[in-house]
Coordinates of C-alpha atoms in Angstrom, one line a residue:
M1 CA 0.0 0.0 0.0
I2 CA 1.3 3.5 -0.9
A3 CA 1.5 5.7 2.2
N4 CA 1.6 8.9 0.2
S5 CA -1.3 8.2 -2.1
P6 CA -4.5 10.2 -1.4
T7 CA -6.9 7.2 -0.9
A8 CA -4.6 5.1 1.2
N9 CA -6.6 3.9 4.3
F10 CA -9.7 5.2 2.5
G11 CA -11.0 1.6 2.7
G12 CA -10.7 1.8 6.5
F13 CA -12.8 5.0 6.4
L14 CA -15.5 3.3 4.4
L15 CA -15.6 0.3 6.8
A16 CA -15.8 2.8 9.7
K17 CA -19.0 4.0 8.0
K18 CA -20.5 0.5 7.9
G19 CA -24.2 0.6 8.1
E20 CA -24.6 3.8 6.1
E21 CA -25.8 3.9 2.6
M22 CA -22.8 3.8 0.3
N23 CA -24.2 4.4 -3.1
F24 CA -20.9 6.0 -4.0
F25 CA -19.4 2.6 -5.0
S26 CA -22.6 0.7 -6.0
H27 CA -23.0 -0.8 -9.5
N28 CA -24.9 1.8 -11.5
K29 CA -24.8 3.4 -14.9
L30 CA -21.9 5.6 -13.9
D31 CA -19.9 2.5 -13.0
Y32 CA -20.9 0.9 -16.3
D33 CA -19.7 3.9 -18.3
V34 CA -16.3 4.0 -16.5
I35 CA -15.6 0.3 -17.3
K36 CA -16.9 0.7 -20.8
R37 CA -14.5 3.5 -21.5
S38 CA -11.5 1.8 -19.8
K39 CA -8.8 0.6 -22.2
Y40 CA -8.2 -2.2 -19.7
F41 CA -11.5 -3.9 -20.3
N42 CA -11.6 -6.2 -23.3
K43 CA -15.0 -7.7 -24.0
K44 CA -13.8 -10.2 -26.5
W45 CA -11.0 -11.4 -24.3
Y46 CA -13.3 -11.6 -21.3
L47 CA -15.8 -13.8 -23.1
E48 CA -13.1 -16.0 -24.5
T49 CA -11.3 -16.4 -21.2
Y50 CA -14.4 -17.0 -19.1
P51 CA -16.8 -19.2 -21.1
D52 CA -19.3 -19.2 -18.2
V53 CA -20.0 -15.6 -19.0
L54 CA -21.0 -16.4 -22.5
K55 CA -23.2 -19.2 -21.3
S56 CA -24.9 -17.0 -18.8
G57 CA -26.0 -14.5 -21.5
M58 CA -25.0 -11.6 -19.4
N59 CA -23.4 -8.4 -20.8
P60 CA -19.7 -8.9 -20.0
I61 CA -19.4 -5.5 -18.4
D62 CA -22.4 -6.2 -16.1
H63 CA -21.0 -9.6 -15.3
Y64 CA -17.6 -8.1 -14.3
L65 CA -19.2 -5.4 -12.2
K66 CA -21.7 -7.6 -10.5
K67 CA -19.8 -10.8 -9.8
G68 CA -16.8 -11.3 -12.2
W69 CA -14.3 -9.3 -10.1
K70 CA -15.4 -11.1 -7.0
E71 CA -14.7 -14.4 -8.7
K72 CA -11.2 -13.2 -9.5
H73 CA -11.9 -12.7 -13.2
N74 CA -9.6 -10.2 -14.8
P75 CA -11.0 -7.5 -17.1
S76 CA -8.3 -8.1 -19.8
E77 CA -4.9 -9.5 -20.3
S78 CA -3.5 -6.0 -19.6
F79 CA -4.9 -5.6 -16.0
D80 CA -4.5 -8.0 -13.1
G81 CA -7.3 -7.1 -10.7
N82 CA -6.1 -9.7 -8.1
A83 CA -2.6 -8.2 -8.1
Y84 CA -4.0 -4.7 -7.7
L85 CA -6.0 -5.8 -4.7
K86 CA -3.0 -7.6 -3.2
E87 CA -0.9 -4.5 -3.6
N88 CA -3.6 -2.1 -2.3
M89 CA -5.0 -3.7 0.8
D90 CA -7.2 -0.6 1.6
V91 CA -9.1 -1.2 -1.7
K92 CA -9.4 -4.9 -0.9
N93 CA -10.6 -4.3 2.6
A94 CA -13.2 -1.9 1.3
K95 CA -14.4 -4.5 -1.1
M96 CA -14.0 -2.2 -4.1
N97 CA -13.9 -3.4 -7.7
P98 CA -10.2 -3.1 -8.6
L99 CA -10.5 -1.7 -12.1
L100 CA -13.3 0.7 -11.1
H101 CA -11.1 2.0 -8.3
Y102 CA -8.1 2.3 -10.6
E103 CA -9.9 4.2 -13.3
R104 CA -11.6 6.6 -10.8
Y105 CA -8.8 7.2 -8.3
G106 CA -5.8 4.8 -8.6
R107 CA -4.5 6.2 -11.8
Y108 CA -4.4 9.7 -10.4
E109 CA -2.9 8.5 -7.1
G110 CA 0.0 6.5 -8.6
R111 CA -1.3 3.2 -7.4
R112 CA 0.9 0.1 -7.9
G113 CA -0.1 -3.3 -9.2
G114 CA -2.6 -4.4 -11.7
I115 CA -1.2 -3.1 -15.0
K116 CA 1.1 -5.5 -16.7
I117 CA 4.0 -3.5 -18.1
K118 CA 5.6 -4.7 -21.2
Q119 CA 9.4 -5.0 -21.2
K120 CA 10.7 -1.8 -22.7
V121 CA 13.7 0.4 -22.1
T122 CA 13.1 4.1 -22.1
Y123 CA 15.1 7.2 -21.3
N124 CA 12.1 9.6 -21.7
V125 CA 11.7 11.3 -18.3
N126 CA 8.0 11.8 -18.9
V127 CA 7.5 8.1 -19.3
I128 CA 9.6 7.4 -16.3
K129 CA 7.4 9.7 -14.2
K130 CA 4.3 7.8 -15.3
I131 CA 5.6 4.3 -14.3
A132 CA 8.0 5.2 -11.5
H133 CA 5.4 4.7 -8.8
Y134 CA 5.4 0.9 -9.6
F135 CA 9.0 0.7 -8.4
N136 CA 9.7 3.4 -5.8
K137 CA 7.1 5.2 -3.7
N138 CA 9.7 7.9 -2.9
F139 CA 10.5 8.6 -6.5
A140 CA 8.8 12.0 -6.4
K141 CA 11.1 13.1 -3.6
L142 CA 14.1 11.7 -5.4
L143 CA 13.2 13.4 -8.7
Y144 CA 12.6 16.7 -7.0
R145 CA 15.3 16.5 -4.4
N146 CA 16.9 19.8 -5.7
V147 CA 13.6 21.6 -5.4
I148 CA 13.1 20.3 -1.9
K149 CA 16.6 21.4 -1.0
Q150 CA 16.1 24.8 -2.6
N151 CA 12.9 25.4 -0.7
K152 CA 13.7 23.9 2.6
N153 CA 13.6 27.3 4.3
K154 CA 10.4 28.4 2.7
R155 CA 7.7 29.2 5.2
V156 CA 4.4 27.6 4.3
L157 CA 1.0 28.0 5.8
V158 CA -2.0 25.6 5.1
V159 CA -5.5 26.9 5.9
L160 CA -8.0 24.1 5.6
H161 CA -11.8 24.6 6.1
L162 CA -13.2 21.2 7.0
F163 CA -17.0 21.3 6.7
Y164 CA -17.2 17.7 5.4
M165 CA -15.4 15.9 8.2
E166 CA -15.4 12.6 6.3
S167 CA -13.0 14.2 3.8
W168 CA -10.2 14.3 6.4
N169 CA -8.9 10.8 5.6
A170 CA -8.2 11.7 2.0
I171 CA -7.0 15.3 2.7
K172 CA -4.5 14.0 5.4
L173 CA -2.8 11.9 2.8
Y174 CA -2.4 14.9 0.4
L175 CA -0.9 16.8 3.3
D176 CA 1.6 13.9 3.7
N177 CA 3.0 15.0 0.4
L178 CA 3.9 18.4 1.9
K179 CA 6.0 16.8 4.7
A180 CA 9.2 17.5 2.7
Y181 CA 8.6 21.2 3.6
D182 CA 8.2 23.1 6.8
Y183 CA 4.5 24.1 7.1
D184 CA 2.0 25.3 9.8
L185 CA -1.5 24.0 9.7
V186 CA -4.7 26.0 10.5
V187 CA -8.0 24.1 10.5
T188 CA -11.4 25.8 10.6
Y189 CA -14.7 24.0 11.1
V190 CA -18.4 24.8 11.6
R191 CA -20.2 25.0 14.9
G192 CA -22.7 22.1 15.2
C193 CA -21.2 20.3 12.1
Y194 CA -18.1 18.7 13.5
D195 CA -16.9 15.3 14.7
K196 CA -14.8 15.3 17.9
R197 CA -13.1 12.1 16.8
V198 CA -11.9 13.7 13.5
L199 CA -10.7 16.8 15.4
S200 CA -8.7 14.4 17.6
K201 CA -7.2 12.7 14.6
I202 CA -6.1 16.1 13.2
K203 CA -4.3 16.9 16.5
E204 CA -2.6 13.6 16.3
F205 CA -1.5 14.3 12.8
N206 CA -0.2 17.7 13.6
K207 CA 0.3 18.5 17.3
N208 CA 0.9 22.2 16.6
V209 CA -2.3 22.7 14.6
K210 CA -4.4 25.8 15.3
M211 CA -8.1 25.2 15.2
Y212 CA -10.9 27.7 15.0
M213 CA -14.7 27.1 15.1
Y214 CA -17.0 29.4 13.2
P215 CA -20.7 29.8 12.5
N216 CA -21.9 28.5 9.2
R217 CA -21.3 31.7 7.3
G218 CA -19.5 32.5 4.1
F219 CA -18.8 28.8 3.0
D220 CA -15.0 28.3 3.1
I221 CA -14.2 31.9 2.1
G222 CA -15.5 33.6 5.3
P223 CA -13.4 31.5 7.7
F224 CA -10.3 31.9 5.4
L225 CA -10.5 35.7 5.4
D226 CA -11.2 35.7 9.1
V227 CA -8.0 33.6 9.7
L228 CA -6.0 36.2 7.7
Q229 CA -6.9 38.8 10.3
K230 CA -5.4 36.5 13.0
I231 CA -2.0 35.8 11.4
N232 CA 1.0 37.8 10.3
L233 CA 1.4 37.2 6.6
A234 CA 5.0 38.4 6.7
D235 CA 5.7 35.1 8.6
Y236 CA 5.0 33.1 5.5
D237 CA 6.1 32.8 1.9
I238 CA 3.3 30.6 0.5
V239 CA -0.3 29.9 1.7
F240 CA -2.2 26.8 0.6
K241 CA -5.9 27.5 0.8
L242 CA -7.9 24.3 1.0
H243 CA -11.4 23.1 1.9
S244 CA -13.2 19.7 2.0
K245 CA -15.2 20.2 -1.3
G246 CA -18.4 18.1 -0.8
I247 CA -20.6 16.5 -3.4
Y248 CA -24.2 17.6 -3.5
R249 CA -24.7 16.5 -7.1
K250 CA -23.5 13.3 -8.7
Q251 CA -22.8 15.1 -12.0
I252 CA -22.4 18.8 -12.8
Y253 CA -21.7 20.7 -16.0
I254 CA -19.8 23.9 -15.3
Y255 CA -17.2 25.9 -17.2
N256 CA -17.6 23.6 -20.2
Q257 CA -16.6 20.5 -18.2
I258 CA -18.4 17.6 -16.7
F259 CA -17.5 16.6 -13.1
K260 CA -18.8 13.3 -11.7
N261 CA -18.8 12.3 -8.0
K262 CA -15.4 13.3 -6.6
D263 CA -13.8 14.4 -9.8
W264 CA -13.7 18.1 -8.8
F265 CA -12.2 17.3 -5.4
Y266 CA -9.4 15.2 -6.9
N267 CA -8.8 17.8 -9.6
L268 CA -8.3 20.5 -6.9
Y269 CA -6.0 18.5 -4.7
N270 CA -4.0 16.7 -7.5
G271 CA -3.3 20.2 -8.9
I272 CA -1.4 21.4 -5.9
L273 CA -0.8 18.6 -3.4
G274 CA -0.3 15.4 -5.5
E275 CA 2.9 13.4 -5.2
F276 CA 4.6 15.3 -8.0
S277 CA 2.5 18.5 -8.2
V278 CA 3.4 19.7 -4.7
H279 CA 7.0 19.9 -5.7
K280 CA 6.0 21.6 -9.0
V281 CA 4.2 24.2 -7.0
M282 CA 7.2 25.0 -4.9
K283 CA 9.4 25.0 -8.0
A284 CA 7.1 27.4 -9.9
F285 CA 7.1 30.0 -7.1
S286 CA 10.9 29.7 -6.8
N287 CA 11.6 30.0 -10.5
N288 CA 9.2 32.7 -11.5
K289 CA 8.6 35.7 -9.2
N290 CA 5.7 36.8 -11.3
I291 CA 3.6 33.7 -10.4
G292 CA 1.1 34.7 -7.7
V293 CA -1.2 31.7 -7.7
V294 CA -0.8 28.0 -8.6
A295 CA -3.8 25.7 -9.1
S296 CA -5.2 22.9 -11.3
K297 CA -5.1 24.2 -14.9
N298 CA -8.6 23.1 -15.9
L299 CA -10.1 24.9 -12.9
I300 CA -8.6 28.3 -13.8
V301 CA -11.6 29.8 -15.5
C302 CA -13.3 33.0 -16.7
D303 CA -16.9 33.7 -15.5
P304 CA -19.9 34.0 -17.8
K305 CA -21.4 37.5 -18.0
H306 CA -24.0 37.2 -15.3
K307 CA -21.4 36.2 -12.7
Q308 CA -19.0 38.9 -13.8
N309 CA -21.7 41.5 -13.3
L310 CA -22.7 40.1 -9.9
T311 CA -19.0 40.0 -8.8
Q312 CA -18.3 43.6 -10.1
E313 CA -21.4 44.9 -8.2
I314 CA -20.1 43.5 -4.9
A315 CA -16.5 44.6 -5.6
E316 CA -17.7 48.2 -6.2
K317 CA -19.3 48.2 -2.7
Y318 CA -15.8 47.5 -1.3
K319 CA -14.1 50.0 -3.7
I320 CA -12.3 47.1 -5.4
K321 CA -11.6 47.5 -9.1
L322 CA -11.4 44.4 -11.3
H323 CA -10.5 43.6 -14.9
K324 CA -13.6 42.8 -17.0
N325 CA -12.5 39.2 -17.9
Y326 CA -10.9 38.3 -14.6
R327 CA -9.9 34.7 -13.9
Y328 CA -10.2 32.7 -10.8
V329 CA -9.8 29.1 -9.4
A330 CA -13.2 27.3 -9.5
G331 CA -13.4 25.5 -6.2
S332 CA -11.0 27.8 -4.4
C333 CA -8.2 25.4 -3.5
F334 CA -4.9 26.9 -4.5
A335 CA -1.4 27.9 -3.5
I336 CA -0.8 31.7 -3.3
R337 CA 2.1 33.9 -2.4
A338 CA 1.5 35.2 1.1
E339 CA 2.4 38.8 0.1
G340 CA -0.3 38.7 -2.6
L341 CA -2.9 38.4 0.2
E342 CA -1.9 41.6 1.9
K343 CA -4.3 43.8 -0.1
I344 CA -7.1 41.3 0.5
K345 CA -6.3 41.4 4.3
K346 CA -6.6 45.2 4.2
Q347 CA -10.3 44.9 3.4
N348 CA -10.6 43.8 7.1
L349 CA -13.3 41.2 6.3
T350 CA -14.1 38.9 9.2
I351 CA -16.7 36.2 9.6
K352 CA -19.2 38.9 10.8
N353 CA -19.3 40.3 7.2
F354 CA -20.7 37.1 5.8
S355 CA -24.3 36.0 5.8
C356 CA -25.5 32.5 6.7
T357 CA -24.5 29.9 4.1
K358 CA -27.3 29.4 1.5
R359 CA -27.0 27.8 -1.9
G360 CA -28.6 29.5 -4.9
I361 CA -27.8 33.0 -3.8
F362 CA -24.7 34.9 -5.1
S363 CA -23.2 36.2 -1.9
L364 CA -20.1 38.1 -0.7
A365 CA -18.4 34.7 -0.3
H366 CA -18.9 33.9 -4.0
A367 CA -17.6 37.3 -5.0
M368 CA -14.5 37.1 -2.7
E369 CA -13.7 33.7 -4.1
R370 CA -13.2 35.5 -7.4
I371 CA -11.8 38.7 -6.1
I372 CA -8.9 37.0 -4.3
C373 CA -7.5 35.7 -7.6
A374 CA -8.6 38.7 -9.7
M375 CA -6.6 41.0 -7.5
I376 CA -3.5 38.9 -7.9
E377 CA -3.7 39.3 -11.7
K378 CA -4.5 43.0 -11.3
Q379 CA -1.2 43.4 -9.4
G380 CA 0.5 42.1 -12.6
N381 CA 1.0 38.5 -11.3
I382 CA 0.2 35.2 -13.0
I383 CA -2.3 32.5 -12.1
Y384 CA -0.3 29.4 -13.2
G385 CA -2.0 26.1 -13.9
L386 CA -0.6 22.6 -13.5
K387 CA -2.2 19.9 -15.7
V388 CA -4.1 17.1 -14.0
P389 CA -5.9 14.2 -15.6
H390 CA -9.6 14.8 -16.1
P391 CA -12.1 12.5 -17.8
I392 CA -13.8 14.1 -20.9
Y393 CA -17.2 12.3 -20.7
K394 CA -17.7 13.1 -24.4
S395 CA -21.3 12.1 -24.8
E396 CA -22.5 13.7 -21.6
L397 CA -20.5 16.9 -22.5
E398 CA -22.1 17.2 -25.9
I399 CA -25.6 16.9 -24.4
A400 CA -24.8 19.4 -21.7
Q401 CA -23.5 21.9 -24.2
K402 CA -26.6 21.6 -26.3
T403 CA -29.0 22.1 -23.4
S404 CA -27.0 24.6 -21.4
S405 CA -28.9 27.7 -20.2
L406 CA -25.8 29.8 -20.8
R407 CA -26.7 30.1 -24.5
L408 CA -29.5 32.5 -23.5
L409 CA -26.9 35.1 -22.4
D410 CA -25.8 35.5 -26.0
D411 CA -29.3 36.2 -27.4
R412 CA -29.7 40.0 -27.9
R413 CA -33.5 39.9 -28.2
F414 CA -33.8 40.1 -24.4
V415 CA -32.0 41.0 -21.3
L416 CA -32.0 38.7 -18.3
D417 CA -31.6 39.8 -14.7
D418 CA -28.2 38.6 -13.4
E419 CA -29.5 37.5 -10.0
F420 CA -32.5 35.7 -11.5
F421 CA -30.3 33.9 -14.0
Y422 CA -28.0 32.7 -11.2
R423 CA -30.8 31.7 -9.0
G424 CA -33.3 30.3 -11.5
L425 CA -31.6 29.3 -14.7
E426 CA -28.0 28.5 -14.1
G427 CA -27.4 24.8 -14.3
K428 CA -30.9 24.1 -15.7
K429 CA -31.2 22.1 -18.9
I430 CA -33.1 23.8 -21.6
R431 CA -34.6 22.0 -24.6
N432 CA -35.8 25.0 -26.5
Y433 CA -36.8 28.7 -26.0
Y434 CA -38.6 31.3 -28.0
V435 CA -40.1 34.8 -27.8
K436 CA -43.8 35.4 -28.4
R437 CA -46.7 37.6 -27.3
I438 CA -49.0 36.6 -24.4
A439 CA -52.0 38.2 -22.8
L440 CA -51.4 39.4 -19.3
G441 CA -54.5 37.5 -18.2
D442 CA -53.0 34.2 -19.4
I443 CA -49.9 34.5 -17.2
N444 CA -49.8 32.4 -14.0
R445 CA -47.8 32.7 -10.8
S446 CA -46.6 29.9 -8.6
W447 CA -46.4 30.6 -4.9
K448 CA -46.1 28.1 -2.1
G449 CA -47.2 25.2 -4.2
K450 CA -50.3 27.0 -5.6
I451 CA -51.1 28.7 -8.9
F452 CA -52.4 32.2 -9.0
K453 CA -53.4 34.7 -11.7
L454 CA -51.5 38.0 -11.8
H455 CA -54.4 40.0 -10.4
E456 CA -54.3 37.8 -7.3
C457 CA -50.6 38.4 -6.7
A458 CA -49.1 40.7 -4.0
P459 CA -47.5 43.3 -6.3
Y460 CA -50.8 43.8 -8.2
I461 CA -52.7 44.0 -4.9
Y462 CA -50.2 46.6 -3.6
L463 CA -50.8 48.8 -6.7
K464 CA -54.5 48.7 -5.8
G465 CA -53.8 50.0 -2.3
N466 CA -53.1 47.0 -0.1
S467 CA -49.6 47.7 1.3
Q468 CA -49.9 45.3 4.3
A469 CA -50.3 42.2 2.1
Y470 CA -47.2 43.3 0.0
N471 CA -45.1 43.9 3.2
R472 CA -45.9 40.3 4.3
Y473 CA -44.9 39.1 0.8
C474 CA -41.6 40.9 1.0
K475 CA -40.8 39.4 4.4
E476 CA -41.6 35.9 3.1
N477 CA -39.3 36.3 0.1
K478 CA -36.5 37.4 2.5
R479 CA -37.1 34.5 4.8
M480 CA -37.4 31.8 2.1
F481 CA -35.1 33.0 -0.6
N482 CA -33.1 35.9 0.9
I483 CA -34.4 38.2 -1.8
E484 CA -34.6 41.9 -1.0
M485 CA -38.0 43.4 -1.8
S486 CA -39.6 46.6 -0.5
Q487 CA -42.3 49.1 -1.2
H488 CA -39.5 51.6 -2.0
R489 CA -37.9 49.4 -4.6
F490 CA -41.2 48.7 -6.3
D491 CA -42.1 52.4 -6.2
C492 CA -38.8 53.2 -7.9
L493 CA -39.5 50.6 -10.6
V494 CA -42.9 52.1 -11.3
S495 CA -41.4 55.7 -11.5
C496 CA -38.7 54.5 -13.9
I497 CA -41.3 52.8 -16.2
E498 CA -43.5 55.9 -16.1
S499 CA -40.7 58.3 -16.8
K500 CA -38.5 56.3 -19.2
G501 CA -41.0 53.9 -20.7
F502 CA -41.1 50.1 -20.6
N503 CA -37.9 48.4 -21.8
A504 CA -39.2 45.7 -24.2
K505 CA -36.0 43.7 -23.8
S506 CA -36.6 43.3 -20.1
M507 CA -39.5 40.9 -20.9
P508 CA -41.1 38.4 -18.6
V509 CA -39.6 34.9 -18.4
I510 CA -42.2 32.2 -18.6
N511 CA -42.1 28.4 -18.2
A512 CA -43.6 27.2 -21.4
A513 CA -45.1 24.1 -19.7
D514 CA -47.7 26.0 -17.7
N515 CA -47.3 29.7 -18.4
V516 CA -45.9 30.3 -14.9
I517 CA -43.9 33.5 -14.7
M518 CA -40.3 33.0 -13.5
D519 CA -39.1 36.6 -13.6
G520 CA -40.7 39.9 -14.4
Q521 CA -43.7 39.6 -12.0
H522 CA -43.6 43.2 -10.8
R523 CA -43.3 44.7 -14.2
S524 CA -46.2 42.5 -15.5
C525 CA -48.4 43.5 -12.6
Y526 CA -47.8 47.2 -13.3
L527 CA -48.8 46.7 -16.9
L528 CA -51.8 44.7 -15.9
S529 CA -52.9 47.6 -13.6
K530 CA -52.6 50.0 -16.5
F531 CA -53.9 48.1 -19.5
G532 CA -55.9 45.1 -18.2
T533 CA -55.9 41.4 -18.8
E534 CA -56.3 41.5 -22.6
H535 CA -53.1 43.5 -23.1
K536 CA -50.3 41.4 -24.7
V537 CA -46.6 41.6 -24.0
R538 CA -43.6 39.9 -25.6
A539 CA -42.2 37.2 -23.3
L540 CA -39.4 34.7 -23.3
F541 CA -40.8 31.2 -23.1
I542 CA -38.5 28.4 -21.9
E543 CA -39.0 24.6 -22.4
F544 CA -37.0 22.7 -19.8
V545 CA -35.6 19.2 -20.2
K546 CA -37.6 17.0 -17.9
G547 CA -36.0 15.0 -15.1

């Protein structure tokens, strides 16, 4: 078993969670697709080698996933699953399918065993790097011994926000790769969401660790910025900003990439704390003084327009100027020069500046995640990316691109509200959309599971003189969705329409399935109060992909 690989002892972690539902490693379509794409599964060879499979009539991939690997069947002549399990006892103890584990994690962790290497002599250093872990687990340290020597006096700080306590086992093994250097560890965690046993393990791992408990505010960014106020950045050269990166969706399409299960987590950590990449990070900072941030290359991204606008709006409140097409690290795990954080620290942001953590709302935490990196580039420094392996998922990617809601942002026939797009459309799959006229009386409104007509809605009732009902509606929106509404804001909207006219591009957005308005309710209610139910307006109709 490889001590420095990120899922060593992961099997023990899984066994410790015995009794819980572990769908993460169950045989499902995702597992099937992984094996189907693997170059180490050969259907023809599998059927010829194991005649019982052919007699059973089962699909060879299904057979291998369900029972074949348990019966010590190999997936091909190129991969020995039994040797892989023998070499990696944590995988064996967790009762994981060897090829499935290798394709998802082992290949990125430098796992030994399994692959049958043909006898070849090579002097290509890139090839040597790829196969070296089969022969010497300390090869990375040997290869980068000069880098380690050059940076032995570098002062390193690791700030880890551990919301998902179960991630510690994997994160600990990435931190093991940093042992060649002198580093201090700060761990932040959330009040009411921690496991004392995990905190004890962290103290055993690093006796000098500093630990801070915070309310659940600002995701990982709020605690990180609060920690900056507690430390002297001049004491450090490099800061590793980490967090536990949970999974609340099994698959996500974002920044023109597909991430499944823990792909994003492993991309973030393999980019800066892998067996080889941790030394590449130190080397990059030493060799190029213009490098300000190092992270996984595929996660250094530019935001779509609506997120740029939302970030700029918050940045202006703090008198921070950003470049229009700023870049940042999606997932906010990176290594950064400590001196580059000084300007961020001068904003004097603490945990008190951040609101309670809620998904679906673009908050100060989301903006600061971007601003940290954007300010590094604005200072003339570079965000440098290290390549990490990432599955393409070609078929899923093609479907995601065709159904992405982002294509609406490039259509000049209409203008979409940035907050609404982030809250209501981002990440949604859209089959089709079109613009057409609709009578105001035909527009519906969904509220608390019920359907209403516009003349029954609070904004229309307010225009007819009932301010109390509208005030209750505003409070409910704030409580349920954290959306700021008030009589004053509505009055300003009405005044703007009456003085400047109605902007036809700011049209209502309607779900084509049931004529339910998704955005533009207040404007539509104003028009209804002026022109009645028969009046027609141009609206954007959206047909969503079901499921």
